[in-house]
PDB file of C-alpha atoms in Angstrom:
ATOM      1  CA  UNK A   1     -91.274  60.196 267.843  1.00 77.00           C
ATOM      2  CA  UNK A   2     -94.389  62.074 267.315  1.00 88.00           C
ATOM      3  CA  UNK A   3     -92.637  65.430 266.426  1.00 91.00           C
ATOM      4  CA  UNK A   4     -90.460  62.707 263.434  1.00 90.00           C
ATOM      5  CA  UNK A   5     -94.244  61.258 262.405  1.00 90.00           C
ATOM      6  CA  UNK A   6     -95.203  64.897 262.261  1.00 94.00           C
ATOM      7  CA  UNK A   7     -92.209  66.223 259.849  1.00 94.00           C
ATOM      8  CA  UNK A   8     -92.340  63.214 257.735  1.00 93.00           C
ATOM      9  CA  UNK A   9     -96.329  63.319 257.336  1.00 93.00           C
ATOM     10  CA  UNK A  10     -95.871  66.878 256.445  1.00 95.00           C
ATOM     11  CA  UNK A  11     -93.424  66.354 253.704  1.00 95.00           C
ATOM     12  CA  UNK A  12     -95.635  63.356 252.048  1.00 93.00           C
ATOM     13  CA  UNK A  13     -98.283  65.802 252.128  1.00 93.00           C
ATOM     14  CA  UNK A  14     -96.778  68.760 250.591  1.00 93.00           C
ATOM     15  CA  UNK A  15     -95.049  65.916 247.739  1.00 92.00           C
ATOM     16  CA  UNK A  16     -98.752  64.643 247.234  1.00 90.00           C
ATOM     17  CA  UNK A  17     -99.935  68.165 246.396  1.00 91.00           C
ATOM     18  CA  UNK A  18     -97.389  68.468 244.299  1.00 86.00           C
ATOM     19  CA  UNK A  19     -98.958  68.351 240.767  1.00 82.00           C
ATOM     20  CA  UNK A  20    -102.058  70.213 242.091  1.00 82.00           C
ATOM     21  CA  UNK A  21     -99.947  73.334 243.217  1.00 84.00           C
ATOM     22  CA  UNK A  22     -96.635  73.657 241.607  1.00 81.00           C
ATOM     23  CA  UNK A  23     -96.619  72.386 238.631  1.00 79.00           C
ATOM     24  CA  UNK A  24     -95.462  69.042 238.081  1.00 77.00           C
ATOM     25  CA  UNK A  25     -92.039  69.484 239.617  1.00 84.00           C
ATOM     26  CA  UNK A  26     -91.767  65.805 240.522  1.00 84.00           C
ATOM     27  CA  UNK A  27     -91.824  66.542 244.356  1.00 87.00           C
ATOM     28  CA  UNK A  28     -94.207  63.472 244.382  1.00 87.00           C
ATOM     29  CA  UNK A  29     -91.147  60.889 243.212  1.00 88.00           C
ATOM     30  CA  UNK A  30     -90.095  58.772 245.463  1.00 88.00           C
ATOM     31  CA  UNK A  31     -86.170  60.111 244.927  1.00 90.00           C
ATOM     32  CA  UNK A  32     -87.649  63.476 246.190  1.00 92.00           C
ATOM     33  CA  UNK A  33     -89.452  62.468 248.786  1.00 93.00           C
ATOM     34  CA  UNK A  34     -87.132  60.140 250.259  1.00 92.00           C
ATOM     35  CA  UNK A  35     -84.270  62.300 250.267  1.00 94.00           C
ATOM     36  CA  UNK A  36     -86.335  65.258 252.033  1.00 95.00           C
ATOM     37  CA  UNK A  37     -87.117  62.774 254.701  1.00 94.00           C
ATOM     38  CA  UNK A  38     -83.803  61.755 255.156  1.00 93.00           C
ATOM     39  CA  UNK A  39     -82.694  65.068 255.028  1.00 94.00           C
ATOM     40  CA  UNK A  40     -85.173  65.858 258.225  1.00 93.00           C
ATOM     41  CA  UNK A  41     -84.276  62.648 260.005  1.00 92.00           C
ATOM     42  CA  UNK A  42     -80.741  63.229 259.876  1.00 90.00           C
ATOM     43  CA  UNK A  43     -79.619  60.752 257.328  1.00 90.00           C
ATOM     44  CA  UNK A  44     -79.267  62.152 253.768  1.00 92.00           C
ATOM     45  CA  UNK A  45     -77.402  58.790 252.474  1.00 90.00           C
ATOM     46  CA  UNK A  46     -79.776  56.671 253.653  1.00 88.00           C
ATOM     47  CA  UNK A  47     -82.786  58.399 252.110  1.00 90.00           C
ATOM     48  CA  UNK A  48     -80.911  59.058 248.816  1.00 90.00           C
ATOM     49  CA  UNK A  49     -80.138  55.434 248.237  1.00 88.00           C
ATOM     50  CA  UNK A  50     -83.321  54.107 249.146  1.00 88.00           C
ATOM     51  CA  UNK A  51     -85.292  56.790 246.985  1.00 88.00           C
ATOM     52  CA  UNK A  52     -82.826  56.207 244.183  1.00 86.00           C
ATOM     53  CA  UNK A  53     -83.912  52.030 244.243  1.00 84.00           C
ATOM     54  CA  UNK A  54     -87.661  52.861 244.756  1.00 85.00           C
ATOM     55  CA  UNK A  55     -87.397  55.417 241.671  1.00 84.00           C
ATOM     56  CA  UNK A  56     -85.850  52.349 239.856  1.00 79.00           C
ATOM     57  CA  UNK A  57     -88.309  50.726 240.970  1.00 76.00           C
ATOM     58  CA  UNK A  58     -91.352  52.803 239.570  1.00 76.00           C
ATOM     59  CA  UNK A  59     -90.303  54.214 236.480  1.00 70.00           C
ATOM     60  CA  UNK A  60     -92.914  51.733 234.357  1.00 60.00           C
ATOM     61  CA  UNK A  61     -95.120  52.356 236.871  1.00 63.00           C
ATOM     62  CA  UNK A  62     -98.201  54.848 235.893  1.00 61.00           C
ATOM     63  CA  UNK A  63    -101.331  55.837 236.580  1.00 59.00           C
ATOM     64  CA  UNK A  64    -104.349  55.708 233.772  1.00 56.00           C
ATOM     65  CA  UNK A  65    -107.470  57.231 234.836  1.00 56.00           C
ATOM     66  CA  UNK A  66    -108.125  57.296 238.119  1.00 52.00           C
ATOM     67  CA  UNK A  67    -104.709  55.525 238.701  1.00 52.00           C
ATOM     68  CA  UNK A  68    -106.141  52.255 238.789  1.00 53.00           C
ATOM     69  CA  UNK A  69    -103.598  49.765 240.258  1.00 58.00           C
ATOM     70  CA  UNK A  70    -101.160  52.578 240.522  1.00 71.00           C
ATOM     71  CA  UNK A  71     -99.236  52.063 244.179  1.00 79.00           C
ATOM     72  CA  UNK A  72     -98.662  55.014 246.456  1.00 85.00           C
ATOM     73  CA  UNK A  73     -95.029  55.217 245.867  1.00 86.00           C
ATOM     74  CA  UNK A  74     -95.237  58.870 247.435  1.00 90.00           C
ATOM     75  CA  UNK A  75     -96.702  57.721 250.698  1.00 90.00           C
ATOM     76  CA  UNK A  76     -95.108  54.412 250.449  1.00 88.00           C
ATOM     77  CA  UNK A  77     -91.658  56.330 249.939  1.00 89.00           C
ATOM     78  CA  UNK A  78     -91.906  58.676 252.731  1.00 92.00           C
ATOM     79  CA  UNK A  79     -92.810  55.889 254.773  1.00 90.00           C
ATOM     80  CA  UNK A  80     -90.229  52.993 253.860  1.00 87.00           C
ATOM     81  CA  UNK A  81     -87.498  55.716 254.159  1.00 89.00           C
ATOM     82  CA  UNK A  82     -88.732  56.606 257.783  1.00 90.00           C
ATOM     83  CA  UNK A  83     -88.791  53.239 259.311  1.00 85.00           C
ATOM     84  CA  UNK A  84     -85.223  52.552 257.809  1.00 86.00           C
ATOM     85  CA  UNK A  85     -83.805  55.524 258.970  1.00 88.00           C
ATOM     86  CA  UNK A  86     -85.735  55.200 262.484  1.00 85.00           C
ATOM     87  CA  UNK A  87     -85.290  51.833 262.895  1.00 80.00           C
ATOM     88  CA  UNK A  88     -81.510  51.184 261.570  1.00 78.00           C
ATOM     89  CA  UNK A  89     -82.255  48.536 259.199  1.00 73.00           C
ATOM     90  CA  UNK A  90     -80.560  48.618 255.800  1.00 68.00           C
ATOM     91  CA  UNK A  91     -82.534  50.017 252.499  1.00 71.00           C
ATOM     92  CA  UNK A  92     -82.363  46.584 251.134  1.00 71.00           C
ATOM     93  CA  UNK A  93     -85.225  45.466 253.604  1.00 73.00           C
ATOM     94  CA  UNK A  94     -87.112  48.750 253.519  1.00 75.00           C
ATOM     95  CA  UNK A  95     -86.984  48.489 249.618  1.00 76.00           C
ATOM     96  CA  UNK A  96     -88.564  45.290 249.902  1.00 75.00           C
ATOM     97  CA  UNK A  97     -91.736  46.565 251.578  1.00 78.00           C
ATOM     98  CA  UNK A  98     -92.405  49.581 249.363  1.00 79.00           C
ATOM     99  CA  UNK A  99     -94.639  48.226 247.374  1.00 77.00           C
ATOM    100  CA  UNK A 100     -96.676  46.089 249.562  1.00 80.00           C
ATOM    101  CA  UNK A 101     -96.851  49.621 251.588  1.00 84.00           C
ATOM    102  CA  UNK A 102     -97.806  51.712 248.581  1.00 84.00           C
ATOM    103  CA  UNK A 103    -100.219  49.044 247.519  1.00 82.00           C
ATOM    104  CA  UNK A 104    -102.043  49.156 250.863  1.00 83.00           C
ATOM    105  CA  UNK A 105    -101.588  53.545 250.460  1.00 85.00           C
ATOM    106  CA  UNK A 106    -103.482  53.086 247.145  1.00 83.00           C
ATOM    107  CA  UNK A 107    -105.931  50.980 248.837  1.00 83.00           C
ATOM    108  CA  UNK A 108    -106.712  53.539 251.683  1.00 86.00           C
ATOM    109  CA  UNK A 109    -106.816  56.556 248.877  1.00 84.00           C
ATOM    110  CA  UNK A 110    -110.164  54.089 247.037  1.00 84.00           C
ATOM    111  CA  UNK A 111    -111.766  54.744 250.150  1.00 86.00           C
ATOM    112  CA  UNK A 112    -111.176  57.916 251.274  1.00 86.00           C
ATOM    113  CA  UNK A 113    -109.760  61.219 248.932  1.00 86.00           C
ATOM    114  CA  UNK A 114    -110.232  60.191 245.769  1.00 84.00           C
ATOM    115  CA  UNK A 115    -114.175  59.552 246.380  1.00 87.00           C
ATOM    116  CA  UNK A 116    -114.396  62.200 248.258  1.00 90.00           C
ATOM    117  CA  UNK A 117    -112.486  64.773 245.647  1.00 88.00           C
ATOM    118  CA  UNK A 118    -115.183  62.807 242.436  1.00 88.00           C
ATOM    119  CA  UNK A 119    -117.740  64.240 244.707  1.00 92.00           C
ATOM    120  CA  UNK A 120    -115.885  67.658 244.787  1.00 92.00           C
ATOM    121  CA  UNK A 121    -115.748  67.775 241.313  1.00 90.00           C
ATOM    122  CA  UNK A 122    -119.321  67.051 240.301  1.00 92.00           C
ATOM    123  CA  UNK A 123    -120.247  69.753 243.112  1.00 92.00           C
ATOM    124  CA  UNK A 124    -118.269  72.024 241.361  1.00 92.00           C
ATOM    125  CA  UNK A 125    -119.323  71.170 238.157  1.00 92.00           C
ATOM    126  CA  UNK A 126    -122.631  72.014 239.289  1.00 92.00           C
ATOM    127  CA  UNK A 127    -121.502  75.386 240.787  1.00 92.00           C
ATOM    128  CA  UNK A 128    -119.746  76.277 237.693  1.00 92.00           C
ATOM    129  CA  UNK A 129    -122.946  75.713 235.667  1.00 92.00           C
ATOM    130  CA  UNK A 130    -125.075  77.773 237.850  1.00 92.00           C
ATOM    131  CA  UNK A 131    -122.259  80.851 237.556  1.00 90.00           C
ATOM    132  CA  UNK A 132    -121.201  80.310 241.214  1.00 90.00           C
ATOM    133  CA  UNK A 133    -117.676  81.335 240.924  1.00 90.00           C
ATOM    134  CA  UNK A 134    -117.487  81.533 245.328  1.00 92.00           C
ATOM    135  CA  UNK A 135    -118.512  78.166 245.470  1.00 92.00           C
ATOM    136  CA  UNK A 136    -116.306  76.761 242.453  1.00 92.00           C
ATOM    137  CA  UNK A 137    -113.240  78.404 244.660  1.00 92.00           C
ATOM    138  CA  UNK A 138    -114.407  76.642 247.460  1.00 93.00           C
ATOM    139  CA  UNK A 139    -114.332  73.395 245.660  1.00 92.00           C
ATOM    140  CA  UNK A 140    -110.899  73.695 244.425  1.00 89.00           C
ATOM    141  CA  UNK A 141    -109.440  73.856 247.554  1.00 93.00           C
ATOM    142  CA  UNK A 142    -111.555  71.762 249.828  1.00 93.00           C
ATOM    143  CA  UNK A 143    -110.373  69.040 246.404  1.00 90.00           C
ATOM    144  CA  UNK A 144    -106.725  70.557 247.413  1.00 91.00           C
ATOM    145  CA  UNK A 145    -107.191  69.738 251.136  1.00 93.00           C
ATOM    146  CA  UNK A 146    -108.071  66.247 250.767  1.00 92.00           C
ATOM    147  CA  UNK A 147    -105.382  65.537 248.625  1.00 90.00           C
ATOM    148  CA  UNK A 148    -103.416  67.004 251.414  1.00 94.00           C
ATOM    149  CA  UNK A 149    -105.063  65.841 254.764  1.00 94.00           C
ATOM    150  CA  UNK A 150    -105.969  62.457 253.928  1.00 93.00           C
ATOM    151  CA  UNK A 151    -101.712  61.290 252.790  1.00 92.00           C
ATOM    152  CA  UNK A 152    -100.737  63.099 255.493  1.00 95.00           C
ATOM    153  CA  UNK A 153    -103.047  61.742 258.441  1.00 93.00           C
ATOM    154  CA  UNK A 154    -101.777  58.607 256.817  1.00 90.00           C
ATOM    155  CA  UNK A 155     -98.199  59.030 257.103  1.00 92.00           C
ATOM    156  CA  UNK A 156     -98.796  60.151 260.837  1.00 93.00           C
ATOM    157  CA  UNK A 157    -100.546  56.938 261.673  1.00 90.00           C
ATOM    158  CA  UNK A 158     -98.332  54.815 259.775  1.00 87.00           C
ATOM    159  CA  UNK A 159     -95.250  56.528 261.503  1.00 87.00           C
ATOM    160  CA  UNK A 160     -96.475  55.815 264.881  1.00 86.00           C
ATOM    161  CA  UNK A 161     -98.282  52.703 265.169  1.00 83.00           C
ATOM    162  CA  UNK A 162     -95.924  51.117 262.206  1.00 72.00           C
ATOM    163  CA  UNK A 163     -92.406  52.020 263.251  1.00 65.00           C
ATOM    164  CA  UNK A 164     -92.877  49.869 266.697  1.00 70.00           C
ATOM    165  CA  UNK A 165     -94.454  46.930 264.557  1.00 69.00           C
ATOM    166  CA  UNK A 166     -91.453  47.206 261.661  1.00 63.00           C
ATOM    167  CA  UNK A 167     -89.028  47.163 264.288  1.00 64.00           C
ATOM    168  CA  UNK A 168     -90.376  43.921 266.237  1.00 66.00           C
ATOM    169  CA  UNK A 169     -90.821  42.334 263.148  1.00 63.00           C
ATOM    170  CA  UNK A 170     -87.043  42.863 262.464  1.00 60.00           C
ATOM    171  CA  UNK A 171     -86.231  41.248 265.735  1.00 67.00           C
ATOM    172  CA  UNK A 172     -88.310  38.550 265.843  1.00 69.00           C
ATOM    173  CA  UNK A 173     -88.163  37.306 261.615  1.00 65.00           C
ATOM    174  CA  UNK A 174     -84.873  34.638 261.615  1.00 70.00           C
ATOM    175  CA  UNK A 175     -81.616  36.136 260.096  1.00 70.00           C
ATOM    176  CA  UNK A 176     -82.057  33.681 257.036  1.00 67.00           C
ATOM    177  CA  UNK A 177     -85.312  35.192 255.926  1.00 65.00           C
ATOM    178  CA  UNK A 178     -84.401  38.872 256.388  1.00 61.00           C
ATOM    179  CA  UNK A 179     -81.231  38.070 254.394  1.00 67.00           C
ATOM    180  CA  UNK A 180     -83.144  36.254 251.862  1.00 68.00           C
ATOM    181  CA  UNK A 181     -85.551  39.498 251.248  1.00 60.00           C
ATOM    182  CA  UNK A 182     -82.754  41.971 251.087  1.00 63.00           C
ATOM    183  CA  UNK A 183     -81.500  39.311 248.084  1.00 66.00           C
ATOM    184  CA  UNK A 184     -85.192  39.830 246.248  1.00 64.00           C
ATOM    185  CA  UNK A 185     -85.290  43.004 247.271  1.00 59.00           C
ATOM    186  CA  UNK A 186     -82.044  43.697 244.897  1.00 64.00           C
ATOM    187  CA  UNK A 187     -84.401  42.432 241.961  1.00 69.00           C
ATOM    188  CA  UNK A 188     -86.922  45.151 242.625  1.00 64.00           C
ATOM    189  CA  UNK A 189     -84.901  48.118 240.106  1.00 66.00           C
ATOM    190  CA  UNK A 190     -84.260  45.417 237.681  1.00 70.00           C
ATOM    191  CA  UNK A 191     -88.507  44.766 237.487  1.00 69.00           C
ATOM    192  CA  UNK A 192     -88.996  48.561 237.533  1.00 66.00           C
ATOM    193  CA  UNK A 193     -86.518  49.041 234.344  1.00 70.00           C
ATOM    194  CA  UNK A 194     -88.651  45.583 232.891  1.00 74.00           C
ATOM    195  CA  UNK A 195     -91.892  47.698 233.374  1.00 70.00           C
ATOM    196  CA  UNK A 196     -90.663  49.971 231.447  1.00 71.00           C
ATOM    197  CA  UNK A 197     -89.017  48.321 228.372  1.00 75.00           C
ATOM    198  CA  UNK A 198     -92.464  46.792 228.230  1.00 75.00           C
ATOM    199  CA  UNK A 199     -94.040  50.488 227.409  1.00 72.00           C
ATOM    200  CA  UNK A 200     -91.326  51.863 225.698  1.00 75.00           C
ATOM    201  CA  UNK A 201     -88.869  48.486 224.035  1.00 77.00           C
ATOM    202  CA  UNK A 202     -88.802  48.416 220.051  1.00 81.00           C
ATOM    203  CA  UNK A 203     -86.171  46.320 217.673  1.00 83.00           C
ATOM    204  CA  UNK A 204     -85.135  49.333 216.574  1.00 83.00           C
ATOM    205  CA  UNK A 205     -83.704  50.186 219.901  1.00 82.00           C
ATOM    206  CA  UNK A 206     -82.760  47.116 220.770  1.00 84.00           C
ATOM    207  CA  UNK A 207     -78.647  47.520 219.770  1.00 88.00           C
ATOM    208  CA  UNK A 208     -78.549  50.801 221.901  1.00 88.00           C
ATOM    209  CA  UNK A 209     -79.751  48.063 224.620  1.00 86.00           C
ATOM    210  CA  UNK A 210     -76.721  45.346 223.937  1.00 89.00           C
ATOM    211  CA  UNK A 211     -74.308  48.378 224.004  1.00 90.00           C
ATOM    212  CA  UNK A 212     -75.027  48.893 227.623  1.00 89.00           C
ATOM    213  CA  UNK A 213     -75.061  45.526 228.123  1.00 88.00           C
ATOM    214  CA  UNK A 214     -72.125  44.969 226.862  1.00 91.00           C
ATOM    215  CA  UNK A 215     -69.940  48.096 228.108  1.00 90.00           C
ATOM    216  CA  UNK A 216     -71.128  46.266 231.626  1.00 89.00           C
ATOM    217  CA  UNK A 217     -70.765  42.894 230.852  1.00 88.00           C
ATOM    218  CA  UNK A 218     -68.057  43.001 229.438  1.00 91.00           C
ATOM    219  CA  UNK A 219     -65.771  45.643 229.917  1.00 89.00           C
ATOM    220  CA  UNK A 220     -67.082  46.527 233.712  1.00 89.00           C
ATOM    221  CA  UNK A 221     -68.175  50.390 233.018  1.00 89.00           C
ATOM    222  CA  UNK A 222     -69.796  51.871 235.869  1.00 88.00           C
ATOM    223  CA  UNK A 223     -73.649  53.400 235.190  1.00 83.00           C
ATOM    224  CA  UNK A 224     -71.863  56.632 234.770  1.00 88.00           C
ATOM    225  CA  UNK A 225     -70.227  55.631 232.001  1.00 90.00           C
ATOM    226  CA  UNK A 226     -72.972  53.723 230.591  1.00 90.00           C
ATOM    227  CA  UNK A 227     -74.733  56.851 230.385  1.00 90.00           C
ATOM    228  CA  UNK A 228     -71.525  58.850 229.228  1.00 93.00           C
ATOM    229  CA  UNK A 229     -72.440  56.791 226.400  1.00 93.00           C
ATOM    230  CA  UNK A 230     -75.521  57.086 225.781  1.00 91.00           C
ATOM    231  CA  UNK A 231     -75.719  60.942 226.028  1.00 93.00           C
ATOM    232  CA  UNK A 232     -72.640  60.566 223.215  1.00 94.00           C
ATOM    233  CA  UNK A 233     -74.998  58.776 220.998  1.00 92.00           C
ATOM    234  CA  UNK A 234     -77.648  61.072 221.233  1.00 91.00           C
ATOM    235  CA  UNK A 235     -76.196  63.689 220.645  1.00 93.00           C
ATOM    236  CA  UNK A 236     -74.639  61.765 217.147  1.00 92.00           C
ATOM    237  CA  UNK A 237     -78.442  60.852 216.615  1.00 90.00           C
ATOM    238  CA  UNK A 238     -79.172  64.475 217.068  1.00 90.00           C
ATOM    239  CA  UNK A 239     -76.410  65.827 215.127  1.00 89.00           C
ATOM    240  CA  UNK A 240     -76.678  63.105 212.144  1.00 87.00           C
ATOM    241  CA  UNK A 241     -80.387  64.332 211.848  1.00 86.00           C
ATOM    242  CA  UNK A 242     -80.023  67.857 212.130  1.00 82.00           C
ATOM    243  CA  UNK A 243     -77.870  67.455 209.104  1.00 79.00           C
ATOM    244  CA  UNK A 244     -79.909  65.387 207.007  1.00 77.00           C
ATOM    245  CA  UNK A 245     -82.761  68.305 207.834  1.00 76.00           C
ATOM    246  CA  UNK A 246     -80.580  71.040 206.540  1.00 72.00           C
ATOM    247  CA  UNK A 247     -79.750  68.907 203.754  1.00 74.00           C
ATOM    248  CA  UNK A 248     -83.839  68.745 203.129  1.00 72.00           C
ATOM    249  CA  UNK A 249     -84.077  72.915 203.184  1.00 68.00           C
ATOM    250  CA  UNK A 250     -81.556  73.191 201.171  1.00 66.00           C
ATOM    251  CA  UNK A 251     -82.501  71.023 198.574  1.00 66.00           C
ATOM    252  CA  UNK A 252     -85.807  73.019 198.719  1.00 60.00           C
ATOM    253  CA  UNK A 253     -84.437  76.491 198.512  1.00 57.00           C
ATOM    254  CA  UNK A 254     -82.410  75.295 195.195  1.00 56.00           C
ATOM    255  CA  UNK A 255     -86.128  73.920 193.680  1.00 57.00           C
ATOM    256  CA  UNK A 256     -87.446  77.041 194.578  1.00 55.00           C
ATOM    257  CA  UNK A 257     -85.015  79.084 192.720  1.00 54.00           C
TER     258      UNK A 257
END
């Protein structure tokens, strides 16, 4: 158990760091990081499907500022993926606890690396003013570190002293509650797409909307096909306005002359 806590800390840790080191290549995402720990538990499906809802379920989810309010879904998804794989319980239950997990991960990160990293910065600020380059370096990746350390330490503990308590929980919570979370839990993509019409939704792009709807309503396409179409009517979109651009040029070239 401690060598599993130890694997799955390590990936949460390296996800964490992700922005900071490679480059924003959305190792962070819960669909990432839950499929590399199901990958190193032995249960690819598992951590696919599970990192698949909880992307669902934060894509209006983000961060402004200091990520005020913003859950820990990269903690939270390493974690939630671990104790269903560990324990045996289906994603639906898991799901249901990723944001309550990632909340409390957010909570922990107030208190402990983002504080500490503020107080990295303004050291380095103060380095960089005084033409300290050494101590500026030192900065970045002590800043690095706890961005590291402190998600992975968690992960560790969480793995160890919460896979025992998530597991008696299971056993001890009656059949008709656990069933009745896995229900909500199936409502947890469908507020994660709401979040996100509420950023992005216009009228304008509101008949795009009842196409889907109604290519699954109504004539039971799959979400593949849903998408089929949609990548068919973007590329008309594109197409239609490349034209009317051309057109534009055109028209220019013959004033021109």
């Amino acid at each position: 158990m401690i060598f599993q806590a130890f694997i799955v800390a390590l990936i949460a840790g390296i996800c964490k760091i992700d922005p900071r080191v490679f480059g924003m290549t959305m190792l962070d995402r819960p669909l990432v990081v839950s499929t590399l720990v199901g990958l190193a538990l032995g249960d690819v499906q598992t951590g696919l499907t599970l990192g698949a809802q909880m992307e669902l379920l934060s894509l209006g989810l983000m961060g402004i500022g200091a990520h005020s309010g913003m859950p820990e879904i990269t903690v939270g998804g390493a974690l939630c993926s671990a104790f269903a794989i560990t324990t045996g319980t289906g994603a639906d239950m898991a799901l249901a606890l990723t944001l309550p997990i990632s909340t409390f991960a957010s909570s922990v990160g107030y208190i402990s690396w983002i504080p500490l990293n503020h107080l990295v910065s303004e050291r380095a600020l103060k380095a960089a003013h005084a033409g300290d380059d050494k101590a500026v370096d030192r900065c970045q990746w002590l800043g690095l570190f706890n961005y590291f350390f402190f998600p992975f330490l968690l992960t560790f503990v969480g793995m160890l002293a919460g896979a025992p308590v998530f597991e008696w929980l299971l056993n001890v919570i009656p059949t008709w509650v656990t069933e009745g979370v896995s229900v909500a839990s199936n409502m947890l993509p469908a507020l994660g797409f709401a979040l996100l019409m509420k950023l992005t939704f216009t009228w304008g792009m509101s008949p795009y909307l009842f196409v889907g709807f109604v290519a699954t309503a109504f004539l039971g396409m799959s979400n593949v096909g849903v998408a089929f179409i949609g990548v068919i009517i973007a590329m008309i979109i594109f197409m239609s306005q490349k034209s009317k651009s051309d057109q534009k040029e055109a028209e220019l070239d013959d004033n021109e002359i």
